Coordinates of C-alpha atoms and ligand atoms in Angstrom, one line a residue:
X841 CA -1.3 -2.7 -27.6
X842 CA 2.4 -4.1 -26.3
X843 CA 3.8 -1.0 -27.6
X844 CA 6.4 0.2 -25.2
X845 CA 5.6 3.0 -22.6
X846 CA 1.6 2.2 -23.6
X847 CA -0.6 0.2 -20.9
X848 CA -3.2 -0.9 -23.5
X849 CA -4.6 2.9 -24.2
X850 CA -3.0 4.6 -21.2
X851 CA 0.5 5.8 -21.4
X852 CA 2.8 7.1 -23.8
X853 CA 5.2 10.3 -24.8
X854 CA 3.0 13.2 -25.6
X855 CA 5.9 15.9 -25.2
X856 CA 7.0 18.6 -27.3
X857 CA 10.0 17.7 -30.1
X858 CA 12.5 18.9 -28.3
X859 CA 12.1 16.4 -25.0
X860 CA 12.2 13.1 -27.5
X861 CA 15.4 13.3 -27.8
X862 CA 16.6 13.1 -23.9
X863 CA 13.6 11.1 -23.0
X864 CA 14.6 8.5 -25.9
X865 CA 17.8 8.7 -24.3
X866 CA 17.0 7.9 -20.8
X867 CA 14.9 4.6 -22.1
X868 CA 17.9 3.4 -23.6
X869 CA 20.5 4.4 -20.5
X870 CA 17.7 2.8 -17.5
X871 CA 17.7 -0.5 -19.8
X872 CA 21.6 -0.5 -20.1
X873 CA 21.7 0.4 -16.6
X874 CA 19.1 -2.4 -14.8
X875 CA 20.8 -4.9 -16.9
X876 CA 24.3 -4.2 -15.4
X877 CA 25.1 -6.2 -12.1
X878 CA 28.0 -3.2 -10.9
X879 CA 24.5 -0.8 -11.5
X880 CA 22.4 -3.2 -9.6
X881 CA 25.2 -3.6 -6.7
X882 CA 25.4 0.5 -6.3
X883 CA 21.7 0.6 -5.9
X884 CA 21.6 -2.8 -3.3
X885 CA 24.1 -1.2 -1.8
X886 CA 22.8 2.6 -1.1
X887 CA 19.3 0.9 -0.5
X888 CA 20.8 -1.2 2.3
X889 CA 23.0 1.6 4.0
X890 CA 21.5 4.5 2.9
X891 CA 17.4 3.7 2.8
X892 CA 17.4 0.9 5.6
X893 CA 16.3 -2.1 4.0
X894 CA 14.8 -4.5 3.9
X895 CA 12.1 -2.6 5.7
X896 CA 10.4 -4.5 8.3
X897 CA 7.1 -6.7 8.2
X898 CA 5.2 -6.4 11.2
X899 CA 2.1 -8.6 12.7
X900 CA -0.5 -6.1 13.7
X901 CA -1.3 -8.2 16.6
X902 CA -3.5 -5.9 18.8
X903 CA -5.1 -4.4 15.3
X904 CA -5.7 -7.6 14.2
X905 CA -7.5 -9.0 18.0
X906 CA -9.3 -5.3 17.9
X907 CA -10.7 -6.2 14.0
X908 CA -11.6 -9.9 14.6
X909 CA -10.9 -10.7 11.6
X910 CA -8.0 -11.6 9.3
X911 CA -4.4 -11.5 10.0
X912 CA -3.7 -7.9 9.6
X913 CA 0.2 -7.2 8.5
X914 CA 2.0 -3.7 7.5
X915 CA 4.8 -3.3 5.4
X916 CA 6.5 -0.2 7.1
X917 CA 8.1 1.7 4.1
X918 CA 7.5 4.5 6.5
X919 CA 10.9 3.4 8.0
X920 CA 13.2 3.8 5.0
X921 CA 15.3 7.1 5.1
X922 CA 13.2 10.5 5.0
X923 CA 9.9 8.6 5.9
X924 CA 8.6 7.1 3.0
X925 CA 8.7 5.2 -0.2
X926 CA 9.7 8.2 -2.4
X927 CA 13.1 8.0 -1.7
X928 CA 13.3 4.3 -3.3
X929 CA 12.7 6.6 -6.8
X930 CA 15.0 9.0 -5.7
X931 CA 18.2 7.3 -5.1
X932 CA 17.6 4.9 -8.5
X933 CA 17.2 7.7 -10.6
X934 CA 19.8 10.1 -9.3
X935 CA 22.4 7.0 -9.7
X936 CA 21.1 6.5 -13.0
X937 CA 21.8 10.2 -14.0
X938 CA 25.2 9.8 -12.5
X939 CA 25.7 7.3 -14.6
X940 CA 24.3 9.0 -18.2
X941 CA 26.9 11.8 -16.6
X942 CA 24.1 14.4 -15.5
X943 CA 26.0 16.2 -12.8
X944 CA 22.4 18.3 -12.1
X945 CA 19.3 16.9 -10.9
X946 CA 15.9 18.7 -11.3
X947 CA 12.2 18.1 -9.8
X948 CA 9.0 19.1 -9.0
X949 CA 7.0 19.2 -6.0
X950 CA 3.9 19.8 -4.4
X951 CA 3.8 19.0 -0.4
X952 CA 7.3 19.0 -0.4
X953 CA 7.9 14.6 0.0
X954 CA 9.1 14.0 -3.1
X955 CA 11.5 17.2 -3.1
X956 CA 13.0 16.1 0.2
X957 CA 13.6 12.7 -1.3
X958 CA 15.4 14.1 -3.9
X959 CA 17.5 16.5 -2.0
X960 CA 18.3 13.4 -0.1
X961 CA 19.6 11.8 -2.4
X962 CA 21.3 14.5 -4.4
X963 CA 22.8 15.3 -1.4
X964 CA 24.5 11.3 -1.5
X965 CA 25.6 10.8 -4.9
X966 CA 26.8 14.2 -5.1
X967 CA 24.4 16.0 -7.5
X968 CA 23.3 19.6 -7.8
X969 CA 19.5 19.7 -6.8
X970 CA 16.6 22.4 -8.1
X971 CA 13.1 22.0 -6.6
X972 CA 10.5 23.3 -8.7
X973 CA 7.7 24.2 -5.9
X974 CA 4.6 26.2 -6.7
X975 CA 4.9 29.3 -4.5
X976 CA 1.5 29.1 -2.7
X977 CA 3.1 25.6 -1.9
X978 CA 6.1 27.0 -0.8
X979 CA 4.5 29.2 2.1
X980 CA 2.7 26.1 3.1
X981 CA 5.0 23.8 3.5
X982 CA 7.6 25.8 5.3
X983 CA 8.7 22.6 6.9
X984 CA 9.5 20.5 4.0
X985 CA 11.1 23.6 2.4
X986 CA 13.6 24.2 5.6
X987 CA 14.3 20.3 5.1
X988 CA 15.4 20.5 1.3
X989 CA 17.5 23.7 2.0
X990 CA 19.2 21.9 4.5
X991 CA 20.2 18.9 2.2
X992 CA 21.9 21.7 0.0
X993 CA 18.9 21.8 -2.5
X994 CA 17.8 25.2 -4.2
X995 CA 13.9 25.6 -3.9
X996 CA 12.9 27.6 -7.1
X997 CA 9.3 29.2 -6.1
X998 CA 7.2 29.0 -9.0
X999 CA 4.7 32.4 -9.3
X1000 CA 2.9 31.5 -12.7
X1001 CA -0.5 30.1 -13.1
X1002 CA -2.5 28.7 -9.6
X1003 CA 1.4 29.1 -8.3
X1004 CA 0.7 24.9 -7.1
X1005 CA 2.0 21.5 -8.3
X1006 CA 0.7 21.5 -11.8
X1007 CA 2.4 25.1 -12.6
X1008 CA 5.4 23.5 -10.6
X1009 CA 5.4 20.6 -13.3
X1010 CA 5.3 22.9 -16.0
X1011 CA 8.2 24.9 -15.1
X1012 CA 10.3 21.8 -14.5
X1013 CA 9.5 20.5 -17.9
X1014 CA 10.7 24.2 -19.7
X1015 CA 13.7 23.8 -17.7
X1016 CA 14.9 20.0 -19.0
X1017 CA 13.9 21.3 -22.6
X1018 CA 16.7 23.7 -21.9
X1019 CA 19.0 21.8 -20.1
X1020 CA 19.0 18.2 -21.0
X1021 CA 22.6 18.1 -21.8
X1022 CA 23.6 18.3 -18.1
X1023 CA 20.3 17.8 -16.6
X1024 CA 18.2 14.4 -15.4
X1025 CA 14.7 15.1 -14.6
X1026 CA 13.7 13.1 -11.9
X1027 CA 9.6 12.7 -11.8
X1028 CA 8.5 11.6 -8.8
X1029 CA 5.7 9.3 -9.4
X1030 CA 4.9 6.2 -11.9
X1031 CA 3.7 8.6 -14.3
X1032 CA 4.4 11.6 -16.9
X1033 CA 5.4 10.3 -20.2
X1034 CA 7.7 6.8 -21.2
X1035 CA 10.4 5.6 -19.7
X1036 CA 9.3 7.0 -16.0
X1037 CA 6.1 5.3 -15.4
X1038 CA 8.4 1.9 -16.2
X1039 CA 11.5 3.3 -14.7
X1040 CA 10.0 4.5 -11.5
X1041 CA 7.9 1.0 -11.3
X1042 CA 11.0 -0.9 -11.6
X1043 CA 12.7 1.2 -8.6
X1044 CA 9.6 1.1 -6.7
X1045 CA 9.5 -2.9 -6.9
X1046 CA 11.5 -3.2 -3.9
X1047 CA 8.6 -3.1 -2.0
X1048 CA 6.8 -5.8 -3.6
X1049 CA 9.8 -7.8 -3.8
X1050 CA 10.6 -7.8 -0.3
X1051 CA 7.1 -8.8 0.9
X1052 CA 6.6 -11.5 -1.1
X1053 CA 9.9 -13.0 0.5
X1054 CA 8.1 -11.5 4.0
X1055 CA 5.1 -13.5 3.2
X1056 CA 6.6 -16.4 2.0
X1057 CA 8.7 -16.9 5.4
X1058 CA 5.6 -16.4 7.5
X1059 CA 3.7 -19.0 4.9
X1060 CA 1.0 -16.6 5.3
X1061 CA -2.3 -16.9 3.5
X1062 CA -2.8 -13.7 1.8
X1063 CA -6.4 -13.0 0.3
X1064 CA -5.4 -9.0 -0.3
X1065 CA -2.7 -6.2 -0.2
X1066 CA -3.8 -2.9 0.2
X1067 CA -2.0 0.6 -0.5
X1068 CA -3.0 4.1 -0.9
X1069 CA -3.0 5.7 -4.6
X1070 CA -1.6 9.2 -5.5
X1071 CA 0.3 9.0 -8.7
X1072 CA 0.3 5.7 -7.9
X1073 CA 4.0 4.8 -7.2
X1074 CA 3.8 2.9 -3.9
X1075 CA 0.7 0.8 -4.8
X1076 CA 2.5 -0.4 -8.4
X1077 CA 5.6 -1.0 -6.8
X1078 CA 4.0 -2.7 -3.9
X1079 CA 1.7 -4.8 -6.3
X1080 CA 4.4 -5.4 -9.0
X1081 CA 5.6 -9.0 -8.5
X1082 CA 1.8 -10.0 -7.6
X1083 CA 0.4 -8.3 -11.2
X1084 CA 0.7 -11.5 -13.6
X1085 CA -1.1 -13.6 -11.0
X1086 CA -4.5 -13.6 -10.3
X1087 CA -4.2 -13.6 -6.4
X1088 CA -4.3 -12.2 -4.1
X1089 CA -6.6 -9.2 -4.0
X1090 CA -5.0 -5.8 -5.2
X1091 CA -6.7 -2.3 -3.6
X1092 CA -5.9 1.0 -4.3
X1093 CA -7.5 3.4 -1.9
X1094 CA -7.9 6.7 -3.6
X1095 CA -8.6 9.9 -1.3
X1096 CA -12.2 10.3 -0.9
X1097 CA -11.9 13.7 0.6
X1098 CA -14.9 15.4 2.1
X1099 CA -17.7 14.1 0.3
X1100 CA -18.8 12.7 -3.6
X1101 CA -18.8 16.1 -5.3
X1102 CA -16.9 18.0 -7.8
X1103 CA -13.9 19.2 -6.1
X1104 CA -14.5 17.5 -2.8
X1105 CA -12.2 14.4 -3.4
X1106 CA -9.3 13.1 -5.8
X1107 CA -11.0 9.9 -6.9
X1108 CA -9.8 9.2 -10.5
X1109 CA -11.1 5.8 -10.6
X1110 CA -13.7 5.3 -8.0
X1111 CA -16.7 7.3 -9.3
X1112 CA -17.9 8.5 -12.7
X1113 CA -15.9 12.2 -12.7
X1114 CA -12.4 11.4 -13.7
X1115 CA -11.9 11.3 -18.3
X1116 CA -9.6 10.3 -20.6
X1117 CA -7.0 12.7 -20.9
X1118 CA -3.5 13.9 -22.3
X1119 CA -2.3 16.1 -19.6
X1120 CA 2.0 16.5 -18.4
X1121 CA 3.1 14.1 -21.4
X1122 CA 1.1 11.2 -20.9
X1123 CA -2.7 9.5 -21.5
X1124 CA -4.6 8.2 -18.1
X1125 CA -8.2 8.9 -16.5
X1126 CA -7.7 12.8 -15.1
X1127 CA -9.9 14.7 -12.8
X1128 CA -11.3 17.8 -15.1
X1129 CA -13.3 20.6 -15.3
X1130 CA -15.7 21.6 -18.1
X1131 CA -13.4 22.9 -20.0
X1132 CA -10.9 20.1 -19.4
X1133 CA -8.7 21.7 -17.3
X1134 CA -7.3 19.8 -14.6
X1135 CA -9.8 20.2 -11.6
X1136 CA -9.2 21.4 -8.3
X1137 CA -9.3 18.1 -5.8
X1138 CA -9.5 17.8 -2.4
X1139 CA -7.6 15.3 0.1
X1140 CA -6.4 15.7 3.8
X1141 CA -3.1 14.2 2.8
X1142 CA -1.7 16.0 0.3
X1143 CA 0.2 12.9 -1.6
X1144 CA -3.1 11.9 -2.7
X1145 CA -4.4 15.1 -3.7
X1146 CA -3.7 15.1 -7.5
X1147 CA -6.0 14.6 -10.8
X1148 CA -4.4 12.4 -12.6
X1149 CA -3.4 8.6 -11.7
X1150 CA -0.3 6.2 -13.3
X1151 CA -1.1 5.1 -16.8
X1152 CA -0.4 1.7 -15.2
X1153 CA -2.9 1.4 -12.5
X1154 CA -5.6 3.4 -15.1
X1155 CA -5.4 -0.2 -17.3
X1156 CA -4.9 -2.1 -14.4
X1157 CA -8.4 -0.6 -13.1
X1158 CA -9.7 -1.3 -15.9
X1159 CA -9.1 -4.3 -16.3
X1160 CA -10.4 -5.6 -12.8
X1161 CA -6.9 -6.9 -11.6
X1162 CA -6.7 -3.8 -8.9
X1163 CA -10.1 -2.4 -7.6
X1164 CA -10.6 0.8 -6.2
X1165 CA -12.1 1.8 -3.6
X1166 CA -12.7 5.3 -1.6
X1167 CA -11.5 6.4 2.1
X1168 CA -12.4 9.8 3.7
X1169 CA -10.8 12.3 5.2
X1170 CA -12.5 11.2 8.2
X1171 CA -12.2 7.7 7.6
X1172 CA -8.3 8.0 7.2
X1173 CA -7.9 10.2 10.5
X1174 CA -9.9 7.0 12.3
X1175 CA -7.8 4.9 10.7
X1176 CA -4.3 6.9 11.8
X1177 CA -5.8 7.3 15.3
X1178 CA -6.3 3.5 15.4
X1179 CA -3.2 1.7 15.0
X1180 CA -1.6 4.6 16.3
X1181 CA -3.0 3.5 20.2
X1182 CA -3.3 -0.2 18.8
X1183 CA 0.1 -0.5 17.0
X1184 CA 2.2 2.2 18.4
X1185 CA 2.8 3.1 14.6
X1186 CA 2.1 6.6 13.4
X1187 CA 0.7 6.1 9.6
X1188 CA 1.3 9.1 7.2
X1189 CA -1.9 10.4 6.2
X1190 CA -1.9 8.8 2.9
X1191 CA -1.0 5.7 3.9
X1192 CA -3.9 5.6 6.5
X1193 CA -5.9 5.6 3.8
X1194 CA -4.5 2.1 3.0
X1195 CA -5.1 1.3 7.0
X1196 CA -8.9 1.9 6.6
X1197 CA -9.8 -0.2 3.7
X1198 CA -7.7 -3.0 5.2
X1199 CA -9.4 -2.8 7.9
X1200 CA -12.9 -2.9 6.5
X1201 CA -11.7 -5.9 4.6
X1202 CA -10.2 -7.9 7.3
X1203 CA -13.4 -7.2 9.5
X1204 CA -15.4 -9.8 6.8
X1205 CA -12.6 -12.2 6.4
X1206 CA -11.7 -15.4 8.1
X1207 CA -9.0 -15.4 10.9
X1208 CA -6.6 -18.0 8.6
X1209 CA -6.2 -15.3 6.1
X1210 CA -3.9 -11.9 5.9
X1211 CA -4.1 -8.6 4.9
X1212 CA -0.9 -6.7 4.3
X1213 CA -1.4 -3.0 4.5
X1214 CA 2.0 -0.7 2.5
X1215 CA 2.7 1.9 5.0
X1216 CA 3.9 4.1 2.3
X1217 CA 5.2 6.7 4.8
X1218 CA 5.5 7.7 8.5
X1219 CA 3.0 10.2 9.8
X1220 CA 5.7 12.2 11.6
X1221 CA 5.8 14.8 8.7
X1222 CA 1.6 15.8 9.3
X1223 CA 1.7 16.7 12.7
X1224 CA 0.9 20.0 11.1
X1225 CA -2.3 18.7 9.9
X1226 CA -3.2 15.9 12.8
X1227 CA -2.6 18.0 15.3
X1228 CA -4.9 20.9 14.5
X1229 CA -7.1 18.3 13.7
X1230 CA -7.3 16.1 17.1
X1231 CA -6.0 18.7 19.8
X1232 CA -7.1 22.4 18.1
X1233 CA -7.1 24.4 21.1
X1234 CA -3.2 23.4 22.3
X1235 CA -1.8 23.7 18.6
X1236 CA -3.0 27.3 18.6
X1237 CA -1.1 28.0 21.7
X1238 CA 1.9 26.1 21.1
X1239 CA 1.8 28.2 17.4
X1240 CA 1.3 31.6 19.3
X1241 CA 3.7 31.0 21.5
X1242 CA 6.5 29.7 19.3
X1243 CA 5.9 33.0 17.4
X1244 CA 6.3 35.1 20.7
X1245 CA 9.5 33.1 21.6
X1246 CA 10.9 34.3 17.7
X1247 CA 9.6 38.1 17.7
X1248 CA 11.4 38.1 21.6
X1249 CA 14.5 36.2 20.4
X1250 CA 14.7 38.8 17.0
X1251 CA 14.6 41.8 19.8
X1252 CA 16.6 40.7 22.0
X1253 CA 19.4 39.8 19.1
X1254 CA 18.8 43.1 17.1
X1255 CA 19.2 44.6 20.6
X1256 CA 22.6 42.9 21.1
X1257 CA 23.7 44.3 17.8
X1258 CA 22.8 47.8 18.3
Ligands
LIG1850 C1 3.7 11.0 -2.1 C2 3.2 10.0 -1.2 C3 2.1 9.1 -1.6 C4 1.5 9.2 -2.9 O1 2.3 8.9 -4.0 P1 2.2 7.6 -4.8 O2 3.1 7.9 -6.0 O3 0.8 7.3 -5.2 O4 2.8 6.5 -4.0 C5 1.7 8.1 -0.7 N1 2.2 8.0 0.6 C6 3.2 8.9 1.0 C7 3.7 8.7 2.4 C8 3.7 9.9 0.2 O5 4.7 10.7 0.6

């Protein structure tokens, strides 16, 4: 099927009435905007001053003696503005609703990236931001949420349902039904229902587009590139211009979590859990449970914690031209630790995912060819997680004491007010 918004069976606009309206609306506004060169100069423009890019292309040269193997290369989207890939989506979309005249910008988060993103940005162009954020999120992600605030963003806690990302969603979408008129409603990965797994492909492609130039000036030999895969927006825009060819190698690394059992990972297309499903306006291959409710899964990075994957990559899966494969928790953190010492590069968590299955690959590969690993992010953002993980003992003191040095500073400053 070449019907728009569909990926063979994956895809579509499965909303309520009331959101076909602004969602028909949007199509029509991205595809006015992308083909308008003062549209495209904004956004070459803001990504060049604003984001940093081009974002660098670095020769793992110590990773790559360390592996024996291939060439190993990373593609550090880490180093564009607020430490990832996200903001790419972001800043296209929020211009976009400047453009359609939307003067208020609303979204939904779960760790807190994309909503920083998206403070970010609003923050730019001008633009009223509300973070939907699930409130057990909200209490743990304390550091993301300061961030946001300080952009200028409101952070809306969400206390219905599980009080996480998928409750967050929800309340996002009730919103827009509400306040479309004034509102854009800027979705964070290539997913939810048509235009935004094309739209946020097409801002996303930057990535891809820039390291094909990257390899083509190095004349490397590629045999694979090899990204990490929550929603699934860094690995499609990574693999974009590469998707109509049949080299070189596409892998997604999907969090393997803590093991192969129900609830112990978030691996939609490795394994035989993930189904068909209709869930948050669009059909892909969901994590569920037996009543089809969206299942609880587990990841050490939380941007690849999530059930459901980008219609996009779902038939690209399927179809062989991406494979799939699994990294652990455990796996990820080797991974991190490595071309941190190696590389002097701090991957985010998710994108250490992508580290480890490059390097298992380049390990069985000739020295002539390459590997090019997306660094989706920079891991700067999880020293709440890696450090607990790697140096326990001193986190706990540095924690106890940084609560000591508040409780002392509120008595001594209640004191002076007395
Ligand atoms: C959010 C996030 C991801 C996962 O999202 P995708 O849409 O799959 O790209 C990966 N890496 C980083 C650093 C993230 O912040």
């Amino acid at each position: 099927m070449s019907d728009y918004g569909y990926f063979n069976r994956f895809g579509g606009k499965y909303v309520a009435e009331v959101l076909r309206r602004p969602l028909d609306e949007l199509e029509i506004a991205f595809q006015g905007a992308i083909a308008d060169a003062n549209f495209l100069a904004e956004l070459t423009n803001i990504r060049n001053d604003f984001i940093g890019r081009p974002t660098p292309f670095l020769f793992a040269e110590n990773a790559t003696k360390a592996t024996g193997g291939a060439q190993i290369y990373i593609k550090m989207e880490g180093m564009a503005h607020t430490g990832a890939h996200k903001i790419n989506n972001a800043v296209g979309q929020a211009l976009l609703a400047r453009r359609m005249g939307k003067r208020r910008i609303i979204a939904e988060t779960g760790a807190g990236q994309h909503g920083l993103a998206t403070a970010a940005a609003c923050a730019k162009l001008a633009l009223e931001c509300v973070v939907y954020m699930g409130a057990v999120d909200v209490s743990r992600q304390q550091p993301n949420v300061a961030a946001m605030e300080m952009y200028g963003a409101t952070v809306v806690p969400v206390l219905s349902g599980a009080r996480t990302l998928k409750d967050a969603i929800n309340e996002a979408m009730r919103d827009w039904a509400a306040s479309y008129d004034t509102t854009h409603y800027l979705i964070g990965s290539a997913l939810g229902p048509a235009p935004f797994p094309n739209m946020v492909r097409t801002f996303q492609s930057v990535i891809g587009t820039e390291t094909e130039q990257q390899i083509a000036e190095r004349g490397l030999d590629v045999a694979a590139l090899v990204a990490c895969v929550g929603g699934g927006s860094n690995a499609i825009g990574f693999f974009s211009p590469f998707l109509e060819k049949d080299r070189p190698r596409l892998i997604g690394a999907e969090a393997g979590g803590i093991g192969p059992g129900r609830g112990e990972n978030a691996t939609r297309m490795c394994g035989a859990a993930a189904r068909d499903g209709i869930i948050h306006g669009y059909k892909s291959r969901f994590l569920v449970d037996e009543d089809g409710q969206v299942a609880q899964t587990r990841s050490i990075s939380a941007g690849l914690d999530y059930p459901g994957i980008g219609p996009q990559l779902a038939d690209l899966g399927e179809s062989g031209r991406i494979e799939f494969t699994s990294i652990s928790d455990a796996e990820a953190l080797d991974a991190l630790s490595f071309f941190a010492r190696s590389e002097g590069i701090l991957f985010a968590l998710e994108s250490a995912h992508a580290g480890a299955a490059a390097l298992k690959l380049a390990r069985d590969l000739p020295v002539e060819k390459a590997v090019v690993i997306n660094m989706s992010g920079r891991g700067d953002k999880d020293l709440f997680i890696t450090s607990p993980e790697f140096r326990p003992a001193q986190w706990r003191v540095f924690l106890t004491s940084e609560l000591e040095r508040l409780t002392a500073g509120r008595e001594i400053h209640d004191g002076g007010l007395q």
